[in-house]
Amino acid sequence: MVTILPVASGKGGVGKTVFTANLGVALAKAGKTVVLMDLDLGGSNLHTVLGVRNRHAGVGNLIYKQEEGLESLLVPTSQDRLFLIPGDALLPGTANLPYFRKQRIIKETSALVADFVILDLGSGTTYNTVDFFLTGSDGVIVCTPETTSILNAYSFIKTSVYRMLYRSFPKTSPERGMVQSFIEERIEGSDNSFDTLGQRLGEISEGAREIFHQCLQSFHPRVVLNMGREIEDLEIGRRLRTIARRNLGIEVNFIGYLPREELLTESIIKRQPVIELNPTGAFARSLTMISQRIINAPRGSEPKLHEDDEDIRELARSAQSM
Ligand SMILES: Nc1ncnc2c1ncn2[C@@H]1O[C@H](COP(=O)(O)OP(=O)(O)OP(=O)(O)O)[C@@H](O)[C@H]1O
Ligand SMILES: [Mg+2]
């Protein structure tokens, strides 16, 4: 069965695409069949980092041209067992994709015959990104060892947790309504701490309280610190663990520390992933360790999430403002 590995970040330009491309190479070198999918809608550049020319149909074809399945979009790369599904201009970057369109991509992704499908997502906390991130329970968040990047990563985790809770309850259920009100800070007379949400859900039903705790316990985002300069960076990374644990009851799992790699610019000019260009460098060695951790990790269970009606609410909101 395929393992889906979404790669996201709170802040742009932290190295998601570089990480995705090089992790793909490392996993393929370890004998795994890997598909890299460019889901950075509107900002796709995974092909460039991989050294594949941009002349192939991309994931937008699945959606707008009724392509049979993702299989037909697979592009081979210079690495055996490593394939790319490019992004393309058919998909608008700014608008939220309606839920059923995302659902189609997610469904087709799970049907791919591969060991790993790695999703290179756009940055930030739009519902597009967060919903793709939630296709696996232990997606990867890339951040750099700077306070702003750590805080953005925390925001991303927080939005993902809220979104996961929201989608853990059926449409029109009072529980979903409660989560929604909490997010919109409408709960009166409360300090709106996250525990309060668990208590309020528990007041609706015992089952809801259980789902709340299960969600938090099963969600283990993995974190990669990229562009590190010195080992003290790890202290900054540790802050993310502390705030996620304290504020959300979430355990983040650090799976790697990638140093700065001076040859990255050259790797893009030469159309060769840096792990191939400089296989014995510190960056490549670190990435190989990350790939081993990913291969050896027990497979997380995917969150069981209900459909969303965000697209409908969005229509309602725009209709109101007309
Ligand atoms: N470890 C590293 N050492 C040096 N430069 C790096 C490293 N990782 C990424 N970069 C550089 O940082 C820039 C941003 O990287 P990348 O495009 O992978 O980020 P991203 O998170 O995918 O950005 P976006 O949010 O725009 O999709 C690129 O110029 C890349 O070459
Ligand atoms: Mg990118």
mmCIF file of C-alpha atoms and ligand atoms in Angstrom, residues 13 15-18 38 40 43-46 120-123, ligand 2:
data_model
loop_
_atom_site.group_PDB
_atom_site.id
_atom_site.type_symbol
_atom_site.label_atom_id
_atom_site.label_comp_id
_atom_site.label_asym_id
_atom_site.label_seq_id
_atom_site.Cartn_x
_atom_site.Cartn_y
_atom_site.Cartn_z
ATOM 1 C CA GLY A 13 10.992 29.575 0.516
ATOM 2 C CA GLY A 15 13.203 24.408 1.086
ATOM 3 C CA LYS A 16 10.124 22.173 0.644
ATOM 4 C CA THR A 17 10.757 21.606 -3.035
ATOM 5 C CA VAL A 18 14.477 20.973 -2.591
ATOM 6 C CA ASP A 38 3.797 18.955 -7.519
ATOM 7 C CA ASP A 40 2.134 23.832 -5.245
ATOM 8 C CA GLY A 43 3.894 28.057 -8.008
ATOM 9 C CA SER A 44 5.049 24.733 -9.359
ATOM 10 C CA ASN A 45 8.803 24.298 -9.814
ATOM 11 C CA LEU A 46 9.521 20.750 -8.693
ATOM 12 C CA ASP A 120 5.184 19.120 -2.644
ATOM 13 C CA LEU A 121 2.643 21.617 -1.303
ATOM 14 C CA GLY A 122 2.399 25.370 -1.475
ATOM 15 C CA SER A 123 3.341 27.350 1.603
HETATM 16 MG MG MG B 2 8.295 24.934 -3.461
#
